[in-house]
Coordinates of C-alpha atoms and ligand atoms in Angstrom, one line a residue:
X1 CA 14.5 18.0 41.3
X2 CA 17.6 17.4 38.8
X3 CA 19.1 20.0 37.4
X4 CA 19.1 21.2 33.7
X5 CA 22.4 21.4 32.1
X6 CA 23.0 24.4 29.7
X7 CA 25.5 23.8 27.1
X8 CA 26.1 26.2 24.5
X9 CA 28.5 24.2 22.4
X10 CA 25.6 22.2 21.3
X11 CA 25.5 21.7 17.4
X12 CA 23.5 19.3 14.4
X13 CA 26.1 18.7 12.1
X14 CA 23.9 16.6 10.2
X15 CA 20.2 15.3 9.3
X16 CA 18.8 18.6 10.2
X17 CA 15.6 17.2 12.1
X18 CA 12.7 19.6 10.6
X19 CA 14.5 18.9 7.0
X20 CA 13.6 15.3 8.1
X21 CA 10.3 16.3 9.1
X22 CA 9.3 18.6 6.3
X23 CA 10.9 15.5 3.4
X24 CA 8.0 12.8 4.7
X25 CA 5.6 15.6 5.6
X26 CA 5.1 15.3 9.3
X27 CA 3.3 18.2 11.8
X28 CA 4.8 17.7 14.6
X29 CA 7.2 16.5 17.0
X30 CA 7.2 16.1 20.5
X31 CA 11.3 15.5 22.1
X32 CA 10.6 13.8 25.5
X33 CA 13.0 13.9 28.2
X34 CA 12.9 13.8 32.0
X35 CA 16.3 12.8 33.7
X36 CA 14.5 11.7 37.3
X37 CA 12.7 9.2 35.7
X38 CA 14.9 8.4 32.8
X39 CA 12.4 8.8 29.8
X40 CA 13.7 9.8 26.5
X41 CA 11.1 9.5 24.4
X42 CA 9.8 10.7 21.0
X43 CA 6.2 11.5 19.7
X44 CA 5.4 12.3 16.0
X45 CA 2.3 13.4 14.9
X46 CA 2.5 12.9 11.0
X47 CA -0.5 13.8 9.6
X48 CA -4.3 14.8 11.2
X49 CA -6.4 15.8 8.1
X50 CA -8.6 12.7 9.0
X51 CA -8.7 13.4 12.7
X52 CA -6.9 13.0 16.0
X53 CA -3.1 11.0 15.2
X54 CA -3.7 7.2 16.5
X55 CA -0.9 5.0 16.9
X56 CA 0.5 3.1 19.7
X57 CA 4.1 3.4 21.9
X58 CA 6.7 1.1 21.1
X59 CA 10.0 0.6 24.1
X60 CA 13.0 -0.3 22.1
X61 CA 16.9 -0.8 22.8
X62 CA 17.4 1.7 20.3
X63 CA 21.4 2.0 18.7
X64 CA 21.3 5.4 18.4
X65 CA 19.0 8.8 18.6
X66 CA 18.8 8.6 15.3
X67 CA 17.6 5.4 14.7
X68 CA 14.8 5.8 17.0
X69 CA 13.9 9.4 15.0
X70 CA 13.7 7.2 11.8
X71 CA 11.7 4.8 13.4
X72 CA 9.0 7.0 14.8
X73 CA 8.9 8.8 11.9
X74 CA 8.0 5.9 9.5
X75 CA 6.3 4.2 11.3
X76 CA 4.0 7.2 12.2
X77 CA 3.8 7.6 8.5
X78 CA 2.4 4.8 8.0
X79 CA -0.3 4.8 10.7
X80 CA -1.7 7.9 8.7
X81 CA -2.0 5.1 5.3
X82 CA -3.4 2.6 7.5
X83 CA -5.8 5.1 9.2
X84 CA -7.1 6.3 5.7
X85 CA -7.2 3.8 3.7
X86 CA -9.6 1.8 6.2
X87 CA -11.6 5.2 6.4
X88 CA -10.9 5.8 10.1
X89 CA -11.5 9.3 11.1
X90 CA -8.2 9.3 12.9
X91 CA -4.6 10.6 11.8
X92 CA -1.5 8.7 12.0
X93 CA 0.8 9.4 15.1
X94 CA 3.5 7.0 17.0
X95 CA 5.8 7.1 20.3
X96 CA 9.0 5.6 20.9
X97 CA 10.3 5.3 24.1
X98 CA 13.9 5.0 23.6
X99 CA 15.3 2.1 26.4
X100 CA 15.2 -1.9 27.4
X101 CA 11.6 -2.8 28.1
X102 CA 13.1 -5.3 30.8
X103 CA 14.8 -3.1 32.7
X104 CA 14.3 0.5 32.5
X105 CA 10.2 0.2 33.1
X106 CA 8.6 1.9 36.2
X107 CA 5.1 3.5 36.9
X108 CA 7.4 7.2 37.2
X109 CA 8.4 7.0 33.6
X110 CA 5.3 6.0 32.1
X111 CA 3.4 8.8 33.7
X112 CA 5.6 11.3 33.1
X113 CA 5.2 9.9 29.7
X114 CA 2.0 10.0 29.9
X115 CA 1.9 13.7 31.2
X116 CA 3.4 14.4 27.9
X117 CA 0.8 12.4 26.0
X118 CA -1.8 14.8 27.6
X119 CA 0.0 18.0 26.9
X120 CA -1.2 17.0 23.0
X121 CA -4.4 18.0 24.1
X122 CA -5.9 14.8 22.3
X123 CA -3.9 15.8 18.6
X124 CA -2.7 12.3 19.8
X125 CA -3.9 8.9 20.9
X126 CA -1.6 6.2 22.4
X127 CA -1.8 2.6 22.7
X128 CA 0.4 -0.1 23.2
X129 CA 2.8 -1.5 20.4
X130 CA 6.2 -3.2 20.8
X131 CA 8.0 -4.0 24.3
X132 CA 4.5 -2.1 25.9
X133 CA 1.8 -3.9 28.3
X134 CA -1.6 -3.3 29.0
X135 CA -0.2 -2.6 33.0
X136 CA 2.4 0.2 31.2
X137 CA -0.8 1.5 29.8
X138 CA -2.5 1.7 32.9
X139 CA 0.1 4.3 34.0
X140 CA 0.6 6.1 31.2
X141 CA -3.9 6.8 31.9
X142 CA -3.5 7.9 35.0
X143 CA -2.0 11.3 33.3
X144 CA -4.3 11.1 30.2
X145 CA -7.4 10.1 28.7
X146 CA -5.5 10.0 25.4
X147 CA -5.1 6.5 25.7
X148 CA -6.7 3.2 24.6
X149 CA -6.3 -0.6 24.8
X150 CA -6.9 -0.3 28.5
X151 CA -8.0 -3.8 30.3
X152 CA -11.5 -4.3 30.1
X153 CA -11.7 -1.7 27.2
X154 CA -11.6 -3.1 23.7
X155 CA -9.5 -5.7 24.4
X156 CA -7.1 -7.4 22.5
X157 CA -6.6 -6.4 19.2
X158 CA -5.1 -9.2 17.6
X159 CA -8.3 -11.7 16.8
X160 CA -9.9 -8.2 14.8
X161 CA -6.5 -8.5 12.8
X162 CA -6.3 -11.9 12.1
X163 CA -10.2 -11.8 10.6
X164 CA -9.1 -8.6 8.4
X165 CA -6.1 -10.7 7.4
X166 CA -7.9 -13.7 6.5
X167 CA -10.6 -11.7 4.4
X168 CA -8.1 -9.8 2.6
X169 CA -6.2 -12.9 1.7
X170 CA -9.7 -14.5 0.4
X171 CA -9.6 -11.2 -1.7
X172 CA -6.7 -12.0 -3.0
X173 CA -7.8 -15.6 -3.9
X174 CA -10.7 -14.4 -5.7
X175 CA -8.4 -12.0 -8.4
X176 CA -5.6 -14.6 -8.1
X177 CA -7.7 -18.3 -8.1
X178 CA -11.1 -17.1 -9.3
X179 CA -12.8 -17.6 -6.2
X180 CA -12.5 -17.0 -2.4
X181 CA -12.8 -20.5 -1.3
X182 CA -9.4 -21.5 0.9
X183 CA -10.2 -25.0 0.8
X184 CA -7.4 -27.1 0.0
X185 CA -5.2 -24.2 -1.0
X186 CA -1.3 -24.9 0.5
X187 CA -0.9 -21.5 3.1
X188 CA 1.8 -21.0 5.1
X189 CA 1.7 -19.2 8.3
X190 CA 5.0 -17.8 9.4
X191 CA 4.8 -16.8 13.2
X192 CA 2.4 -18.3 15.3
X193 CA 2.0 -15.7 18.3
X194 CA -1.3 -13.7 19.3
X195 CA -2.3 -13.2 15.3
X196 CA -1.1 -16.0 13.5
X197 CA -2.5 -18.6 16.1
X198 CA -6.2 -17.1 15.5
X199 CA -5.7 -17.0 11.4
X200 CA -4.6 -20.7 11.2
X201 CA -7.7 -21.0 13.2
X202 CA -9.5 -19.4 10.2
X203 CA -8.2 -20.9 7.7
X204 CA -8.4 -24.2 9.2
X205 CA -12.1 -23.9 9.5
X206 CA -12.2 -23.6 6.5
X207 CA -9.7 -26.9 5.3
X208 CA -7.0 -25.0 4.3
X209 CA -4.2 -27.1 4.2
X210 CA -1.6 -25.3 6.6
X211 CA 2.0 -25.3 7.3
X212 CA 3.5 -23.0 10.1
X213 CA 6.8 -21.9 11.3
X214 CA 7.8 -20.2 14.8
X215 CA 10.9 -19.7 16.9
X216 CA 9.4 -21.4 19.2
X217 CA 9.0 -24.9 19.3
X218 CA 6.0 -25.2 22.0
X219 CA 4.3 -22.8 20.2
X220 CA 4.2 -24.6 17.0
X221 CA 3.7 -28.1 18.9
X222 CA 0.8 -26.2 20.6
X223 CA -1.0 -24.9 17.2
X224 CA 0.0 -28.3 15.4
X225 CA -2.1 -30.4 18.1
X226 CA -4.8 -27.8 18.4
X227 CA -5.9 -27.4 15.1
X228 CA -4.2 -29.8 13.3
X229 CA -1.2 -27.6 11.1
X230 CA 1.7 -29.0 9.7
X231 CA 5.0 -27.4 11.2
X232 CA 7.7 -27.0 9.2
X233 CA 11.3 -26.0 9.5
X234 CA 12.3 -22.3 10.1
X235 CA 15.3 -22.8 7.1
X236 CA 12.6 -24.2 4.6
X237 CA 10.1 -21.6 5.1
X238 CA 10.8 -19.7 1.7
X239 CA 11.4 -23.2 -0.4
X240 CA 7.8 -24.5 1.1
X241 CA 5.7 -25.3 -2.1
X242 CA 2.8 -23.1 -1.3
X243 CA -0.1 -20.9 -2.9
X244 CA -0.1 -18.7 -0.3
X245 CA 2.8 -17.2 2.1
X246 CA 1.4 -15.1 5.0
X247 CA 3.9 -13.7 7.2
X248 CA 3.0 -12.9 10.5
X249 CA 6.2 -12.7 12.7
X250 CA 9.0 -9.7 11.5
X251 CA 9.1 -7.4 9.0
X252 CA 11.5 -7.3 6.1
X253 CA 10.8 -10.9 5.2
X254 CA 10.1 -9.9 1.4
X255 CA 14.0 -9.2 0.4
X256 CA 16.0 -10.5 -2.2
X257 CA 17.6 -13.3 -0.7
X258 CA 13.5 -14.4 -0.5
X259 CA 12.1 -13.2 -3.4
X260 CA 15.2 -15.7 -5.3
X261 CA 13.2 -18.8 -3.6
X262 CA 9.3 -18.0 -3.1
X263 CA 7.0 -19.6 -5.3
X264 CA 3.9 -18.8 -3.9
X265 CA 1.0 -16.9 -5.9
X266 CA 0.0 -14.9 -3.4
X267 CA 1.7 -12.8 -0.3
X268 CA -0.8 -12.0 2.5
X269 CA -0.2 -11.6 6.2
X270 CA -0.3 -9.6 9.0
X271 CA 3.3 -8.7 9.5
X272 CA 4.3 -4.9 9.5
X273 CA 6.5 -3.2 7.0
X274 CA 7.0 -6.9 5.2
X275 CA 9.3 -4.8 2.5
X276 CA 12.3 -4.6 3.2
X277 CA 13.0 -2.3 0.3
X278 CA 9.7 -1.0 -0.4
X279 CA 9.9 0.2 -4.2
X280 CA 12.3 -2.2 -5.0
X281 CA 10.5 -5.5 -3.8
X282 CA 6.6 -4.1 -4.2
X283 CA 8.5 -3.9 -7.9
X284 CA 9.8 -7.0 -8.0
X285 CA 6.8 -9.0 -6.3
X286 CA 5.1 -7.5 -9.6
X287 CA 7.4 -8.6 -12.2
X288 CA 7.8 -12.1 -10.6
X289 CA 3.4 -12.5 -10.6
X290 CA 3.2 -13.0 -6.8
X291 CA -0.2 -10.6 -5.6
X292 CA 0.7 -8.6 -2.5
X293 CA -1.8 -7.5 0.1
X294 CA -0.2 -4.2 1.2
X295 CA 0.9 -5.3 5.1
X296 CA -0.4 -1.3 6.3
X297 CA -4.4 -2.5 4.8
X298 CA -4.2 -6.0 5.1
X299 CA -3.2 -5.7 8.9
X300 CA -5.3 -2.8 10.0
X301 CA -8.1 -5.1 11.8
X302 CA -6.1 -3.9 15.3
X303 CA -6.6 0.1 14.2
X304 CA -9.7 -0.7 13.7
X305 CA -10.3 -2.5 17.2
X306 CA -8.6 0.9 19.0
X307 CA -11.0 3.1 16.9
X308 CA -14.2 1.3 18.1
X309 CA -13.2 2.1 21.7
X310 CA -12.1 5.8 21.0
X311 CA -15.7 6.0 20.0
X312 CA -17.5 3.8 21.9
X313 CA -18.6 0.9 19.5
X314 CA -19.3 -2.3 19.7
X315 CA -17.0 -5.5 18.8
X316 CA -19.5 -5.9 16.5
X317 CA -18.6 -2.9 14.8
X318 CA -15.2 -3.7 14.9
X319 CA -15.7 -7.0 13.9
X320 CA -17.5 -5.8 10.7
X321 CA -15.6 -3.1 9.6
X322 CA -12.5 -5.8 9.5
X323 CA -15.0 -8.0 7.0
X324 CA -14.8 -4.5 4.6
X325 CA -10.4 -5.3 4.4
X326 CA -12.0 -7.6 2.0
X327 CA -13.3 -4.9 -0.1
X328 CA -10.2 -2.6 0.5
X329 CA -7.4 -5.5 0.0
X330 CA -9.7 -6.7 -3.7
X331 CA -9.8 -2.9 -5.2
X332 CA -6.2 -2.1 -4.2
X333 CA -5.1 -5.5 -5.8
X334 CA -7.5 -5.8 -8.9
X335 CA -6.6 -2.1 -9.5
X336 CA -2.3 -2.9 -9.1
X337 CA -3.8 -5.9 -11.8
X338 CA -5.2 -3.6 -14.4
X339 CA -2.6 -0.6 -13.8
X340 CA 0.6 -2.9 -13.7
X341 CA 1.8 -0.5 -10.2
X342 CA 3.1 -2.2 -6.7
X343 CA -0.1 -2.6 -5.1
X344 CA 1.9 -0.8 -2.3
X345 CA 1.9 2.3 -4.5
X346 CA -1.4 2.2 -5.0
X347 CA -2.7 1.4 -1.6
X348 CA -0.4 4.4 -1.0
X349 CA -1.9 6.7 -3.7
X350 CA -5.9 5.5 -2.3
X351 CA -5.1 6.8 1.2
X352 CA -3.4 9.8 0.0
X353 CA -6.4 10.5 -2.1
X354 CA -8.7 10.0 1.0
X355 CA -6.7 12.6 2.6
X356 CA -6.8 15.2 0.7
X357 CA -10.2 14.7 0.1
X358 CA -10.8 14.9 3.9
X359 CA -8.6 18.0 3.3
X360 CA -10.7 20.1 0.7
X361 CA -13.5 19.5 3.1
X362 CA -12.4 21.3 5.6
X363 CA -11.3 24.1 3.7
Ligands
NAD401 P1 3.5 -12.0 18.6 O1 4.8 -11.5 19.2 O2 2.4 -12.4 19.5 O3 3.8 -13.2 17.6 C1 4.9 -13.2 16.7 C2 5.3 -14.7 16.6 O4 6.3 -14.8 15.6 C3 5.8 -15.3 17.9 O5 5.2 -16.6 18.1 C4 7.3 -15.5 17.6 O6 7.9 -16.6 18.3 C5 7.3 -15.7 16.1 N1 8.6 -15.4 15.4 C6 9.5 -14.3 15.7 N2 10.5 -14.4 14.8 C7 10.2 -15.4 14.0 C8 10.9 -15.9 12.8 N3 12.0 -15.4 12.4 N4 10.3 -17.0 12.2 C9 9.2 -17.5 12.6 N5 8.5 -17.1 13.7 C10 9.0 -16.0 14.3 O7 3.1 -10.8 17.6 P2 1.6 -10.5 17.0 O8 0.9 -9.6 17.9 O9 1.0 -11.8 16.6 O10 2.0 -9.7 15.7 C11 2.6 -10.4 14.6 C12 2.9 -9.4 13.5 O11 1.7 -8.7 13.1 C13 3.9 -8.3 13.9 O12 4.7 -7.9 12.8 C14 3.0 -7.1 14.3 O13 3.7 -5.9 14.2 C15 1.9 -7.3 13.3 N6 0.6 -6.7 13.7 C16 0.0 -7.1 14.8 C17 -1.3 -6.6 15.2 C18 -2.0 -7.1 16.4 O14 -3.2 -6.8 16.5 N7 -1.4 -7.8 17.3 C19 -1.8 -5.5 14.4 C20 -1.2 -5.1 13.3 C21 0.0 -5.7 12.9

């Protein structure tokens, strides 16, 4: 048993947390700690209008307290967008689990974090994200139920998001080209790992012409000899003469240093939080005529794989629900089109509508 340390010096002197809360309207928020096991974790619940919070645990090396608050919080955020704008009944939630995923991991801390999970009472959903396995998961549902992605559940997620990126990047064509057809078109695939691989698949399919670039050189050796890409150089990545750029490694790839080289007509990939300044660049993208798939719609093929097992559907289901991006990733953009808004702003006002419809519903 360790025992609890009372300290009655203890002050905020700044970034009040419920100000921080209350400023990107979140519910809740669940401060983890447990000093046998060594968890420090964090769960937000931002919004659950729509239905239970989903969104999965990510371990990170965190600088700071702080940074990991901001984390969860966005990105918890944004799991709400993603949720409602694919018409999930779900909420958005996220958990960070503040520590090195090499070295701090054990079957203690992940169920005491999952005794936490369960004292949500199922306002929130895990599932695995950054620095987490499907083994970690396995622990965490020995404490809860609140948990998916679980071997021999639904699987991996990341062929269901590839699909929904490659049909909202056909979307895309259709405003941007006049038709949907990839054939020929130059598409660059940046990051080559469990999403990109099975998009260049796609697109290959369907003789796309495609370049890729990964860290890793076996990887892009692998996906060049398998289905016949062309690699390219990590530094030439943004200079690559291209109609279509679809990042699918890091975030923060559209900045200005980038936006001073692209010359691609349309931005579509799978990569999370691809803004690095989000009003500033969805602006830019605009004024400079380059069509952006939102990353939070265009991406959500791997929500929609987690929802299909918190209700028991088929990968049928999930499979065609990721055909709809399509329909999502063409309104959001023809409507950016007509409007002259970010297409980010206006994927962002769609789900916010959807909300507070769900909201005056259950009034
Ligand atoms: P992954 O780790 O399997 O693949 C990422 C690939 O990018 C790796 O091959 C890595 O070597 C490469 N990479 C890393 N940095 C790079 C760089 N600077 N330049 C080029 N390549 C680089 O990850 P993933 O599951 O394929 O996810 C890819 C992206 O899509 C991530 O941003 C993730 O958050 C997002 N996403 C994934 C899913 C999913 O279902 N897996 C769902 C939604 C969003």
């Amino acid at each position: 048993m360790s025992t609890k340390i009372m300290n009655s010096d203890f002050e905020i002197t700044q970034n009040p947390v419920i100000s921080q809360m209350s400023s990107m309207d979140h519910d809740q928020i669940l401060f983890c700690s447990d000093n046998v096991t060594g968890l420090k974790a964090i769960i937000a619940i931002h919004d659950t209008t729509l239905g239970p919070a989903l969104g999965g645990t990510r371990m990170w090396s965190y600088n700071n307290e702080l940074d990991a608050l901001n984390d969860v919080l966005r990105l918890s955020r944004g799991m709400t967008y993603k949720n409602a704008i694919s018409n999930l009944a779900l909420g958005g939630g996220k958990a960070v689990i503040i520590g090195d995923s090499k070295t701090m991991k054990s079957e203690a801390l992940f169920r005491r974090f999952g005794r936490f999970v369960n004292s949500l009472a199922g306002n929130y959903i895990t599932a695995e994200d950054v620095g987490i396995s499907p083994s970690d998961m396995v622990w965490v549902s020995k404490e809860t139920n609140h948990v998916v992605g679980l071997p021999g559940k639904s699987g991996d997620p990341s062929p269901v998001t590839a699909f929904g990126t490659y049909m909202g990047m056909k979307a895309c064509a259709k405003i941007r080209f006049g038709t949907d057809a990839l054939e020929g078109r130059k598409i660059l695939v940046q990051g080559v790992g469990h999403v990109g691989e099975y998009l260049v698949e796609y697109l290959r399919k369907e003789r796309a012409e495609v370049f890729i670039a990964d860290i890793s050189d076996d990887t892009v050796r692998k996906v060049v000899q398998k289905y016949g890409a062309k690699g390219i150089e990590l530094n030439k990545v943004y200079q690559q003469d291209m109609d279509i750029y679809a990042p699918c490694a890091l975030g923060g790839t559209i900045n200005d240093d980038t936006l001073a080289k692209l010359k691609c007509g349309i931005i579509a990939g799978a990569a999370n939080n691809q803004l690095s300044i989000e009003n500033a660049h969805g602006q830019a993208l605009l004024d400079k005529g380059i069509l952006y798939a939102p990353d939070f719609a265009i991406n959500a093929g791997g929500v929609i794989n987690c929802f299909s097992e918190v209700k028991d559907l088929s990968s049928e289901w999930a499979m065609g629900k990721a055909e709809d991006i399509y329909h999502t990733i063409h309104d959001i953009v023809a409507r950016s089109e007509r409007e002259r808004i970010p297409s980010h702003v206006i994927a962002m006002r769609m789900a916010e509508e959807k909300i507070n419809n769900g909201r005056s519903n259950t009034k």
